């Protein structure tokens, strides 16, 4: 038995059997469509984003971006900028203080994903078009921006490879892909392809995409003396951001406080430091005043990484019954020379279908562009586009319904690892979605429906996203007045985190929700993992669960110091938290309130803090969320315009803790998928490596008029291996969407578009 396997089994023995957690079945708060606790603050504007904190004596900084992709700064003229009205200082590589490059942030098991080793402002070297090369600090934002426009730079430019297409030939196999093997092979899929009764072999391309959260990246830095700094920063990871900033400036971790109580969306773009925060802290230290940097929308494009482009081949062979005899998924993504993130597009088929033989893997090449990073279900969104489009094509080849084809290849266990699925209700998700959508009315042949000049089609695709859980700590305190406070440094980016965790804590402690305070978004609170990888809900839930259990134990012990307590002889097993106190399970009237226990003991409060470890259950089970995405599209016969007319998203994502916030998450993901499929695309000028559509006028995210009513259904089937039976649901919504749209467009027109986005020109 391997050391790892033994460790897993030992840990599994000491872990509580989560399926027996009584809250798996409780319905007082959990499972209820409770309004967001921060809803009123959000809609009235009382919730502040990072750039909005009123700080005394605030100065404003503006960043100068490089205009070449690779080379050396020969001359940088700052005199005119320095003399412009209101300017306090101009910082370049010639006068910037030394700063350390932070250790790659560890997110999941790919430590350097999404962060780069570029020595910003401590080098004359330029490694992407848009790199910060100067920071101007002035009394007002306008003065800073004006002065920044006066900085003149002369470069010694070097030959750069900025085009993905040009770099593909140099692609190499990475050491690993998020800790997984970069290529897995079983049997001889090439031979199976040659001898197949039915086969498809398609090549797909997806473009680079950029982050466009509603809140552009911004920070305010306030130093206290020279060894302590508070930073308001829009962040998906307050604890990680504070620790990285501490490394950059050589400070003790506890002397950096990163505050992000409200975040206007992250989607992967706020998981690691993206220079503006570091430059803000630097500038504030240099001038001895608080400084704010609020990136413009263009600034976000220049300074924050986005999604890699990809080239993917999917080849599938099937026998006459539709069973997959070969499955090949391979291709290339890009990264920069300074980061390490081969986006994991090859993950979906490792877990989705039974396959008699397979080769699944990926290569990576490098370009002189900004580092790519996490974005909206990295891997699974672009991977499912290719895989689920190819399966649709195979269904036509077989003259078989595409849902039936998928059902015939439904695996009994994980097709690669052989592990049991912790929870998988794919057939139910398809059945529910098909019923709701009216799939049975769909004609089997393409180009069979029209509405005036519009060709109508229906498409379906599978979505999938893994279940991750991160190491997370939480502190729970119960006060003598019977109220409770939960503290953890986690983030609320609009998902409903604060609401759902308060529902959980209230139920766990047997308190009314209004008696629970939930404090978060502050790096000085107990460490919470990143709000990424759709992991936060279960990560925080387990920490709150364990801390609450410890607290109840402590309160019982406190009660038992007094012989006249009704709990004096109770064993822990006989009691539980209920009715604002501890009561016998079998005699619900016998027990004491927390307030009574604490007041008798003369204590103001009791608190407990626990740290959880990452999920070892993931080594025993294949753990994923699933979706069946149903789309009806209309394609204008003369103009090629695509409109989405109807949508049903059917989800299998464990137990739903709050239907209101959950459905909102699913819808948000589907809308992102509509953008990915139809309108969004980052356009690079391959001569200079510069993004040419760095604005929302030219980078088109879906607007209301692009989005129909999105109907959402879900299995609500608890996963016995996860805290509360839940799954994170931030990212599953986008997966499968682009394929469902491409499949609906094919059904409408008979044209298979394999190159995202599906713009008009590709349909004429
Ligand atoms: Mo998500 S791309 O892990 O924020």
XYZ file of C-alpha atoms and ligand atoms in Angstrom:
768
model
C 0.000 0.000 0.000
C 1.419 3.377 -0.964
C 2.202 5.990 1.655
C -0.385 8.301 0.128
C -3.087 5.656 0.110
C -2.325 4.830 3.770
C -2.456 8.506 4.695
C -5.758 8.875 2.898
C -7.276 5.958 4.760
C -6.029 7.143 8.140
C -7.447 10.576 7.537
C -10.658 9.143 6.210
C -11.076 7.274 9.493
C -10.800 10.371 11.630
C -13.036 12.463 9.407
C -16.661 12.594 10.455
C -19.023 10.694 8.204
C -20.502 13.730 6.565
C -23.566 11.925 5.295
C -24.577 11.504 8.936
C -24.285 15.213 9.647
C -27.826 16.065 10.730
C -27.747 19.296 8.721
C -27.635 17.226 5.531
C -31.368 16.890 5.990
C -32.303 20.012 7.904
C -34.511 22.606 6.251
C -34.956 25.498 8.666
C -32.582 27.843 6.832
C -30.525 25.620 4.566
C -32.279 25.039 1.286
C -34.407 28.174 1.696
C -34.408 31.025 -0.883
C -33.188 33.634 1.596
C -32.446 37.155 0.303
C -28.833 38.277 0.191
C -27.846 39.890 3.493
C -25.871 42.518 1.575
C -28.673 43.120 -0.929
C -29.864 46.455 0.399
C -26.317 47.802 0.751
C -25.545 46.729 -2.804
C -28.597 48.223 -4.479
C -28.516 51.473 -2.494
C -24.813 52.025 -3.158
C -23.934 51.832 0.533
C -21.563 48.917 -0.145
C -18.162 50.361 -0.985
C -15.812 48.978 -3.592
C -12.055 49.338 -3.110
C -11.662 52.705 -4.830
C -14.493 54.261 -2.823
C -13.106 54.520 0.698
C -12.880 58.093 1.937
C -9.300 58.445 3.113
C -7.780 61.669 4.428
C -4.986 63.158 2.293
C -5.429 60.719 -0.580
C -3.139 61.079 -3.606
C -3.901 59.438 -6.954
C -1.669 57.369 -9.174
C -1.776 56.599 -12.870
C 0.220 53.933 -14.668
C 2.219 54.264 -17.904
C 2.095 51.054 -19.949
C 4.775 49.810 -22.329
C 3.990 49.955 -26.037
C 6.302 47.156 -27.137
C 6.117 43.449 -26.323
C 9.802 42.737 -25.746
C 12.956 44.756 -25.363
C 14.775 47.243 -23.158
C 13.898 50.773 -22.092
C 16.723 52.972 -23.474
C 15.444 56.357 -22.350
C 12.490 57.430 -20.290
C 11.766 61.182 -20.173
C 9.755 62.242 -17.146
C 10.623 65.954 -16.807
C 7.432 67.202 -18.477
C 5.308 64.847 -16.401
C 7.110 65.880 -13.225
C 6.369 69.572 -13.914
C 2.701 69.060 -14.817
C 0.113 70.575 -12.438
C -0.517 68.664 -9.240
C 2.198 66.057 -9.747
C 3.848 64.784 -6.573
C 6.266 62.256 -8.029
C 7.041 60.165 -11.086
C 8.408 56.671 -10.440
C 10.256 54.620 -13.062
C 12.778 51.786 -12.941
C 15.434 54.473 -12.358
C 14.110 55.537 -8.950
C 11.724 52.789 -7.789
C 12.685 51.134 -4.495
C 13.684 47.468 -4.740
C 10.731 45.107 -4.444
C 10.771 41.321 -4.240
C 8.859 39.131 -6.640
C 6.341 37.259 -4.467
C 6.520 33.480 -4.357
C 4.042 32.028 -6.821
C 0.669 31.956 -5.170
C -0.453 28.445 -4.490
C -3.945 27.955 -5.807
C -5.014 24.369 -6.096
C -1.928 22.390 -6.965
C -0.479 24.676 -9.638
C 1.615 27.051 -7.600
C 2.578 29.511 -10.294
C -0.653 29.736 -12.236
C -1.771 33.246 -12.808
C 1.141 35.001 -11.211
C 4.332 36.012 -12.906
C 7.946 36.517 -11.992
C 8.292 39.901 -13.731
C 10.250 42.463 -11.659
C 7.820 45.306 -12.174
C 9.594 48.702 -12.147
C 12.800 47.056 -10.910
C 14.016 46.296 -14.397
C 14.534 48.054 -17.710
C 13.291 44.920 -19.498
C 9.865 44.771 -21.073
C 8.182 41.384 -21.444
C 4.677 42.269 -22.663
C 2.925 45.110 -24.411
C 1.157 46.850 -21.552
C 3.723 46.236 -18.797
C 3.795 49.084 -16.240
C 6.935 51.168 -16.833
C 6.126 54.294 -14.824
C 3.747 55.454 -12.118
C 2.738 59.110 -11.798
C 1.339 60.286 -8.458
C -0.646 63.545 -8.294
C -3.224 65.391 -6.237
C -6.114 64.322 -8.459
C -6.842 61.379 -10.708
C -7.108 63.654 -13.762
C -3.767 65.330 -13.047
C -2.111 61.934 -12.685
C -3.619 60.648 -15.931
C -2.620 63.811 -17.808
C 0.946 63.735 -16.521
C 1.224 60.025 -17.353
C 0.413 60.916 -20.963
C 3.507 63.202 -21.021
C 6.030 60.440 -20.241
C 8.131 59.663 -23.327
C 9.950 56.352 -23.791
C 12.552 55.111 -26.259
C 12.950 51.349 -26.494
C 15.474 48.971 -28.004
C 12.839 46.556 -29.234
C 13.688 42.883 -29.693
C 12.126 40.234 -31.900
C 8.981 39.003 -30.162
C 6.668 36.085 -30.809
C 3.249 37.523 -30.105
C 1.054 35.364 -32.326
C -0.323 32.138 -30.875
C -0.574 30.592 -34.342
C 3.120 31.335 -34.958
C 4.087 29.811 -31.591
C 2.146 26.548 -31.939
C 4.995 24.755 -33.713
C 7.183 25.278 -30.613
C 4.638 23.703 -28.249
C 6.037 21.364 -25.606
C 4.520 18.930 -23.153
C 4.364 20.615 -19.731
C 5.629 18.839 -16.606
C 2.109 18.609 -15.300
C -1.279 20.204 -15.734
C -2.612 21.337 -12.347
C -0.798 18.420 -10.773
C -2.256 15.913 -13.255
C -0.417 14.018 -15.937
C -0.236 16.152 -19.113
C -1.101 13.170 -21.305
C -2.861 9.896 -20.557
C -3.096 7.008 -23.005
C -4.994 3.738 -22.892
C -5.053 1.172 -25.707
C -4.496 2.211 -29.301
C -6.972 4.972 -30.146
C -5.364 5.673 -33.551
C -5.954 2.091 -34.656
C -9.505 2.224 -33.287
C -10.095 5.401 -35.319
C -8.876 3.710 -38.510
C -11.164 0.710 -38.076
C -14.177 2.565 -36.705
C -17.739 2.059 -37.927
C -18.383 5.737 -37.228
C -15.962 8.545 -36.436
C -15.512 12.302 -36.288
C -12.224 14.184 -36.254
C -12.557 17.930 -35.708
C -10.233 20.797 -34.866
C -11.438 23.651 -32.675
C -9.981 27.042 -31.846
C -10.890 29.406 -29.039
C -9.608 32.989 -28.828
C -8.051 34.810 -25.899
C -10.610 36.411 -23.593
C -10.209 39.181 -21.026
C -11.656 39.748 -17.566
C -14.274 42.462 -17.336
C -15.709 42.406 -13.817
C -18.155 45.222 -13.101
C -15.663 46.597 -10.552
C -12.389 47.397 -12.326
C -9.275 46.565 -10.319
C -8.393 49.244 -7.793
C -6.491 49.703 -4.534
C -5.961 52.269 -1.799
C -2.861 51.917 0.369
C -2.513 53.541 3.783
C 0.776 53.126 5.659
C 1.134 53.428 9.438
C 4.813 54.199 10.062
C 7.155 52.298 7.781
C 6.328 48.732 8.732
C 2.558 48.479 8.621
C 0.154 48.966 5.749
C -3.592 48.653 5.201
C -4.709 48.037 1.632
C -8.236 48.229 0.309
C -7.968 45.932 -2.664
C -10.541 44.204 -4.801
C -9.538 40.614 -4.192
C -10.700 37.015 -4.410
C -8.124 36.073 -1.809
C -7.510 38.598 0.966
C -5.199 36.299 2.931
C -3.117 35.367 -0.100
C -2.946 38.953 -1.346
C -1.749 40.229 2.042
C 0.874 37.534 2.249
C 2.143 38.314 -1.270
C 2.335 42.050 -0.535
C 4.229 41.290 2.673
C 6.803 39.389 0.618
C 7.125 42.179 -1.966
C 7.893 44.801 0.699
C 9.728 42.599 3.192
C 7.077 43.052 5.898
C 5.744 40.661 8.490
C 2.574 39.058 7.175
C 0.513 40.271 10.102
C 1.585 43.858 9.334
C -0.252 43.863 6.025
C -4.024 44.076 6.250
C -5.926 43.572 3.037
C -9.569 44.573 3.149
C -12.149 43.552 0.554
C -15.552 43.380 2.217
C -17.356 43.836 -1.108
C -15.947 42.765 -4.439
C -17.657 43.579 -7.726
C -16.976 40.240 -9.360
C -13.690 38.376 -9.762
C -14.111 35.360 -12.060
C -10.427 34.450 -11.624
C -9.075 37.924 -12.419
C -8.635 38.905 -8.772
C -7.018 35.735 -7.444
C -3.406 36.927 -7.511
C -1.541 40.254 -7.391
C -1.723 42.074 -10.708
C 0.866 44.835 -10.083
C -1.495 47.786 -9.517
C -1.851 46.871 -5.829
C 1.900 46.496 -5.423
C 2.545 49.810 -7.214
C -0.063 51.519 -5.063
C 1.608 50.330 -1.849
C 5.021 51.361 -3.238
C 3.838 54.865 -4.181
C 2.154 55.450 -0.810
C 5.362 54.528 1.003
C 7.444 56.793 -1.243
C 5.341 59.930 -0.755
C 4.328 59.283 2.858
C 0.628 59.657 2.020
C -2.244 57.312 1.183
C -2.428 56.574 -2.537
C -5.193 55.250 -4.753
C -4.808 53.456 -8.074
C -8.081 52.818 -9.901
C -7.470 51.131 -13.234
C -9.392 52.358 -16.221
C -11.148 49.680 -18.263
C -8.212 49.860 -20.681
C -5.868 49.471 -17.741
C -7.574 46.195 -16.787
C -6.892 44.835 -20.298
C -3.217 45.891 -20.186
C -2.446 44.787 -16.626
C -4.620 41.800 -15.752
C -4.141 38.452 -17.451
C -6.982 36.704 -19.223
C -7.709 33.377 -20.844
C -5.263 31.616 -23.140
C -6.175 30.943 -26.757
C -6.439 27.239 -27.579
C -6.215 24.835 -30.471
C -7.935 21.504 -29.769
C -8.461 18.330 -31.744
C -11.242 15.947 -30.771
C -11.477 12.625 -32.593
C -14.050 10.060 -31.495
C -14.719 6.597 -32.894
C -17.871 4.659 -32.102
C -19.289 1.223 -32.838
C -22.709 0.759 -34.442
C -24.393 1.077 -31.023
C -22.669 4.411 -30.402
C -20.201 3.143 -27.775
C -16.941 5.084 -27.859
C -14.130 2.841 -29.071
C -11.618 5.679 -29.197
C -11.471 9.150 -27.706
C -8.683 11.551 -28.642
C -8.544 15.038 -27.180
C -5.301 16.918 -27.653
C -4.071 20.406 -28.398
C -2.142 23.473 -27.353
C -2.589 26.537 -25.150
C -0.310 29.535 -24.614
C 1.343 31.071 -21.601
C 3.997 33.729 -21.091
C 7.677 33.100 -20.410
C 7.155 34.237 -16.822
C 4.255 32.118 -15.630
C 3.187 28.481 -15.600
C -0.440 27.829 -16.376
C -1.242 25.365 -19.140
C -5.016 25.827 -18.990
C -6.513 22.386 -18.331
C -8.808 22.026 -21.358
C -8.127 18.273 -21.475
C -9.751 17.612 -18.095
C -13.433 17.092 -19.046
C -13.062 13.841 -21.029
C -10.940 12.354 -18.236
C -14.134 12.012 -16.203
C -17.162 12.203 -18.503
C -17.480 9.129 -20.727
C -16.715 5.440 -20.889
C -14.024 4.919 -23.553
C -12.491 1.665 -24.825
C -9.284 3.473 -25.748
C -8.106 7.038 -25.370
C -5.343 9.588 -25.695
C -6.078 12.759 -23.766
C -3.449 15.396 -23.287
C -2.148 18.842 -23.959
C 0.896 20.875 -24.856
C 1.780 24.463 -24.141
C 3.683 27.124 -26.025
C 4.949 30.545 -24.977
C 4.201 33.985 -26.381
C 5.420 37.462 -25.456
C 2.130 38.503 -23.952
C 0.858 39.162 -20.450
C 0.629 35.993 -18.351
C -2.602 34.058 -18.809
C -4.590 33.322 -15.697
C -7.676 31.699 -14.221
C -10.840 32.782 -15.981
C -14.437 31.584 -15.651
C -14.003 27.822 -15.229
C -10.550 27.641 -16.782
C -10.114 24.418 -18.705
C -13.632 23.100 -18.489
C -15.253 25.989 -20.388
C -13.073 25.726 -23.477
C -12.581 21.966 -23.148
C -16.307 21.235 -23.080
C -16.770 23.449 -26.155
C -14.565 21.120 -28.190
C -15.610 17.790 -26.646
C -19.345 18.461 -26.626
C -19.343 19.892 -30.164
C -17.585 16.750 -31.414
C -20.054 14.452 -29.646
C -22.896 16.377 -31.293
C -21.259 15.887 -34.690
C -20.902 12.161 -33.965
C -24.595 11.939 -33.061
C -25.508 13.211 -36.560
C -23.023 10.767 -38.072
C -24.755 7.946 -36.160
C -28.242 9.401 -36.802
C -28.791 9.136 -33.059
C -30.280 11.619 -30.593
C -27.345 13.421 -28.914
C -28.758 12.826 -25.422
C -29.121 9.115 -26.174
C -25.535 8.983 -27.461
C -24.251 10.481 -24.232
C -26.404 8.118 -22.146
C -24.943 5.101 -23.965
C -21.471 6.203 -22.895
C -22.322 7.018 -19.283
C -19.560 5.414 -17.160
C -20.135 3.364 -13.990
C -16.977 4.741 -12.391
C -14.410 7.370 -13.306
C -13.194 6.211 -16.737
C -9.542 7.075 -16.053
C -8.897 6.696 -12.305
C -11.485 3.953 -11.777
C -12.605 5.741 -8.600
C -16.218 5.677 -7.575
C -18.117 8.908 -8.279
C -19.013 10.637 -5.022
C -22.250 11.833 -6.590
C -23.357 11.739 -10.232
C -26.904 12.126 -11.515
C -26.235 12.911 -15.146
C -29.203 10.936 -16.491
C -31.600 12.698 -14.105
C -30.168 16.087 -15.068
C -30.729 15.314 -18.755
C -34.213 13.950 -18.126
C -35.281 17.004 -16.106
C -33.796 19.430 -18.610
C -35.253 17.651 -21.647
C -38.710 17.642 -20.091
C -38.534 21.320 -19.207
C -37.140 22.292 -22.618
C -39.522 20.158 -24.656
C -36.633 18.325 -26.336
C -38.944 15.641 -27.738
C -40.474 18.190 -30.140
C -37.107 18.811 -31.814
C -36.851 17.517 -35.383
C -33.788 15.261 -35.801
C -32.491 16.874 -39.006
C -30.757 20.254 -39.314
C -32.282 23.244 -41.118
C -35.813 21.940 -40.531
C -37.376 24.911 -38.706
C -37.774 28.534 -39.656
C -39.532 31.652 -38.406
C -39.596 34.170 -41.263
C -35.967 34.900 -42.200
C -34.705 33.160 -39.069
C -33.507 29.560 -39.062
C -34.262 27.890 -35.744
C -32.304 25.136 -34.002
C -31.999 23.375 -30.658
C -28.749 22.130 -29.172
C -27.645 20.391 -26.027
C -24.302 19.868 -24.282
C -22.852 18.521 -21.052
C -21.167 20.811 -18.568
C -18.819 19.668 -15.815
C -16.603 21.165 -13.138
C -14.595 19.495 -10.363
C -15.357 19.725 -6.661
C -12.420 21.388 -4.910
C -11.975 22.143 -1.233
C -9.206 24.368 0.165
C -7.557 24.626 3.576
C -9.616 27.193 5.469
C -9.865 28.401 9.064
C -12.796 29.866 10.932
C -13.345 31.288 14.400
C -16.748 31.029 16.032
C -17.651 32.989 19.139
C -20.776 32.849 21.272
C -21.415 35.855 23.484
C -23.133 35.932 26.877
C -26.132 37.699 25.282
C -26.696 34.638 23.113
C -25.447 36.167 19.844
C -22.694 34.602 17.755
C -19.969 35.841 15.435
C -18.289 33.847 12.670
C -14.938 35.124 11.438
C -12.999 34.013 8.399
C -11.070 35.978 5.788
C -13.179 34.698 2.885
C -14.602 36.880 0.146
C -18.061 37.974 -0.974
C -17.931 38.829 -4.669
C -21.646 38.773 -5.241
C -22.210 35.027 -4.942
C -24.133 35.057 -1.677
C -21.301 33.731 0.498
C -22.184 35.789 3.565
C -25.838 34.808 3.309
C -25.311 31.082 2.847
C -22.657 30.814 5.559
C -24.911 32.706 7.975
C -27.751 30.307 7.138
C -25.369 27.445 7.870
C -23.989 28.872 11.116
C -27.474 29.713 12.407
C -28.667 26.214 11.794
C -25.470 24.626 13.100
C -25.630 26.603 16.352
C -29.420 26.517 16.713
C -29.653 30.316 16.618
C -31.920 32.654 14.649
C -30.089 34.103 11.618
C -30.471 37.636 12.932
C -28.379 36.704 15.977
C -25.378 35.737 13.852
C -22.729 38.140 12.655
C -20.539 37.000 9.778
C -17.234 38.846 9.440
C -15.179 38.322 6.292
C -13.192 40.111 3.586
C -10.324 41.015 5.936
C -6.948 39.279 5.819
C -6.452 39.663 9.561
C -9.285 37.192 10.198
C -8.583 33.425 10.224
C -7.124 32.287 6.894
C -9.617 31.329 4.196
C -8.565 29.875 0.887
C -9.140 31.641 -2.394
C -12.686 32.282 -3.582
C -11.805 30.363 -6.708
C -12.142 26.924 -8.156
C -15.745 27.041 -6.924
C -14.386 25.889 -3.582
C -15.318 28.542 -1.060
C -18.755 27.365 0.058
C -17.677 23.892 1.109
C -14.291 25.067 2.418
C -15.839 27.615 4.759
C -18.723 25.296 5.649
C -16.387 22.591 6.940
C -14.389 25.081 9.017
C -17.576 26.548 10.526
C -18.900 23.044 11.168
C -15.784 21.948 13.024
C -15.404 25.208 14.982
C -19.070 25.071 16.018
C -18.650 21.464 17.189
C -15.627 22.477 19.277
C -17.562 25.382 20.693
C -20.526 23.227 21.722
C -18.085 20.836 23.398
C -16.502 23.739 25.282
C -19.864 25.140 26.334
C -21.019 21.736 27.539
C -17.857 21.429 29.627
C -18.495 24.904 31.009
C -22.082 23.974 31.941
C -20.845 20.820 33.609
C -18.672 22.800 36.021
C -21.968 23.336 37.845
C -23.681 20.326 39.348
C -27.117 21.941 39.157
C -26.943 22.364 35.347
C -29.550 20.193 33.586
C -26.646 19.167 31.350
C -24.463 18.109 34.291
C -24.469 14.429 33.403
C -24.952 14.706 29.656
C -22.547 13.070 27.252
C -21.679 14.957 24.080
C -23.460 12.310 22.009
C -26.766 12.849 23.813
C -26.977 16.580 23.134
C -26.993 18.968 20.203
C -27.171 22.677 19.483
C -30.787 23.838 19.315
C -33.018 26.708 20.478
C -30.048 29.026 21.200
C -28.417 26.508 23.486
C -27.557 22.893 24.178
C -30.407 20.410 24.617
C -30.857 16.652 24.834
C -31.696 15.122 21.474
C -34.260 12.812 23.070
C -35.616 15.303 25.623
C -35.797 18.543 23.658
C -37.132 20.465 26.664
C -34.101 19.611 28.826
C -31.019 21.725 28.424
C -29.726 25.281 28.758
C -29.292 28.321 26.571
C -25.780 29.523 25.702
C -26.626 32.754 27.501
C -27.537 30.911 30.710
C -24.322 28.844 30.614
C -22.077 31.855 29.992
C -23.808 34.166 32.463
C -23.640 31.603 35.268
C -19.961 31.065 34.552
C -19.400 34.836 34.487
C -17.823 34.687 31.028
C -18.373 37.275 28.304
C -17.917 34.757 25.511
C -16.408 31.465 24.437
C -14.677 31.084 21.101
C -12.938 28.368 19.135
C -10.874 28.504 15.984
C -10.161 25.565 13.707
C -8.037 25.104 10.619
C -9.166 22.535 8.087
C -6.929 20.696 5.640
C -7.530 20.327 1.917
C -9.782 17.568 0.803
C -8.262 14.104 0.931
C -11.673 12.743 -0.099
C -10.766 13.905 -3.612
C -8.138 11.137 -3.695
C -10.687 8.418 -2.990
C -13.591 9.612 -5.097
C -14.105 11.193 -8.484
C -15.885 14.395 -7.458
C -17.582 16.669 -9.982
C -20.588 18.803 -10.728
C -22.598 18.270 -13.909
C -24.887 20.237 -16.160
C -27.123 19.567 -19.132
C -27.372 22.815 -21.102
C -30.272 23.241 -23.551
C -30.278 26.086 -26.067
C -32.634 27.300 -28.759
C -30.952 29.638 -31.225
C -32.180 31.598 -34.209
C -29.807 32.422 -37.069
C -30.749 35.112 -39.573
C -30.504 33.595 -43.035
C -29.234 36.758 -44.753
C -27.079 38.400 -42.066
C -25.816 35.430 -40.058
C -26.858 37.104 -36.800
C -27.339 34.617 -33.942
C -29.919 35.218 -31.219
C -30.387 32.946 -28.223
C -34.148 32.416 -27.887
C -34.537 29.980 -24.999
C -32.339 28.402 -22.372
C -32.746 25.606 -19.860
C -29.828 24.829 -17.561
C -30.265 21.554 -15.660
C -27.705 21.103 -12.903
C -26.435 18.288 -10.717
C -24.314 20.097 -8.153
C -24.958 18.431 -4.834
C -27.395 19.928 -2.407
C -28.597 23.471 -3.131
C -28.122 25.551 0.022
C -29.997 28.653 -1.132
C -32.070 28.364 -4.325
C -32.146 32.118 -4.845
C -28.403 32.752 -4.764
C -27.707 29.432 -6.505
C -29.963 30.129 -9.480
C -28.380 33.557 -9.789
C -24.945 31.898 -9.914
C -26.072 29.448 -12.597
C -27.597 32.229 -14.690
C -24.473 34.358 -14.383
C -22.376 31.461 -15.650
C -24.687 30.847 -18.600
C -24.543 34.535 -19.553
C -20.735 34.380 -19.475
C -20.992 31.369 -21.759
C -23.151 33.310 -24.207
C -20.431 35.968 -24.327
C -17.742 33.343 -24.826
C -19.707 31.713 -27.656
C -20.964 34.731 -29.572
C -19.390 38.094 -28.828
C -16.244 38.118 -26.707
C -12.750 37.932 -28.166
C -9.529 39.726 -27.302
C -7.883 40.937 -30.497
C -4.105 41.279 -30.543
C -2.104 43.172 -33.137
C 0.408 40.450 -33.916
C 3.018 42.991 -35.071
C 3.186 44.665 -31.665
C 1.517 42.227 -29.291
C -0.861 45.007 -28.247
C -4.520 44.399 -27.445
C -6.437 46.565 -29.913
C -9.932 46.224 -28.461
C -9.190 47.219 -24.865
C -12.591 48.710 -24.112
C -16.163 47.583 -23.605
C -17.087 49.376 -26.835
C -15.010 46.891 -28.804
C -14.835 43.890 -26.494
C -18.467 42.854 -26.386
C -19.882 41.276 -23.255
C -23.534 40.190 -23.470
C -26.077 42.837 -22.516
C -29.692 42.354 -21.445
C -30.909 42.264 -25.049
C -28.587 39.327 -25.791
C -29.931 37.175 -22.961
C -33.317 35.427 -22.940
C -35.081 34.202 -19.820
C -32.852 31.474 -18.416
C -34.755 28.610 -16.881
C -32.837 26.670 -14.240
C -33.610 23.288 -12.719
C -31.426 21.099 -10.509
C -31.339 17.635 -8.993
C -30.617 18.891 -5.435
C -29.040 15.485 -4.720
C -26.667 15.721 -1.723
C -23.097 14.521 -2.222
C -22.300 12.223 0.735
C -18.613 13.189 0.543
C -18.908 16.959 0.889
C -19.715 19.322 3.756
C -23.505 19.837 3.857
C -23.759 17.629 0.759
C -23.069 20.763 -1.283
C -20.839 21.591 -4.231
C -19.381 24.952 -5.154
C -21.426 26.336 -8.031
C -19.566 29.427 -9.209
C -18.134 27.921 -12.372
C -20.320 25.014 -13.500
C -22.795 27.423 -15.140
C -20.499 28.478 -17.981
C -19.356 24.970 -18.871
C -21.080 23.358 -21.831
C -22.712 26.648 -22.846
C -20.581 27.421 -25.906
C -21.072 23.875 -27.216
C -24.843 23.979 -26.664
C -24.931 27.203 -28.702
C -22.680 25.851 -31.468
C -24.826 22.706 -31.572
C -28.036 24.749 -31.787
C -26.493 26.850 -34.578
C -25.610 23.649 -36.445
C -29.129 22.339 -35.972
C -30.520 25.630 -37.307
C -28.202 26.028 -40.290
C -26.315 22.810 -41.001
C -23.049 24.742 -40.431
C -20.622 23.499 -37.776
C -18.634 26.454 -36.434
C -15.517 25.207 -34.679
C -13.841 28.575 -34.175
C -15.126 30.800 -31.361
C -16.690 33.286 -31.205
C -19.512 32.386 -33.614
C -19.646 35.717 -35.420
C -21.782 36.579 -38.442
C -18.984 36.131 -40.989
C -18.603 32.457 -40.030
C -22.222 31.722 -40.927
C -22.412 33.378 -44.346
Mo -12.385 31.046 -10.681
S -11.611 31.232 -12.602
O -11.384 29.841 -9.994
O -12.198 32.538 -9.918
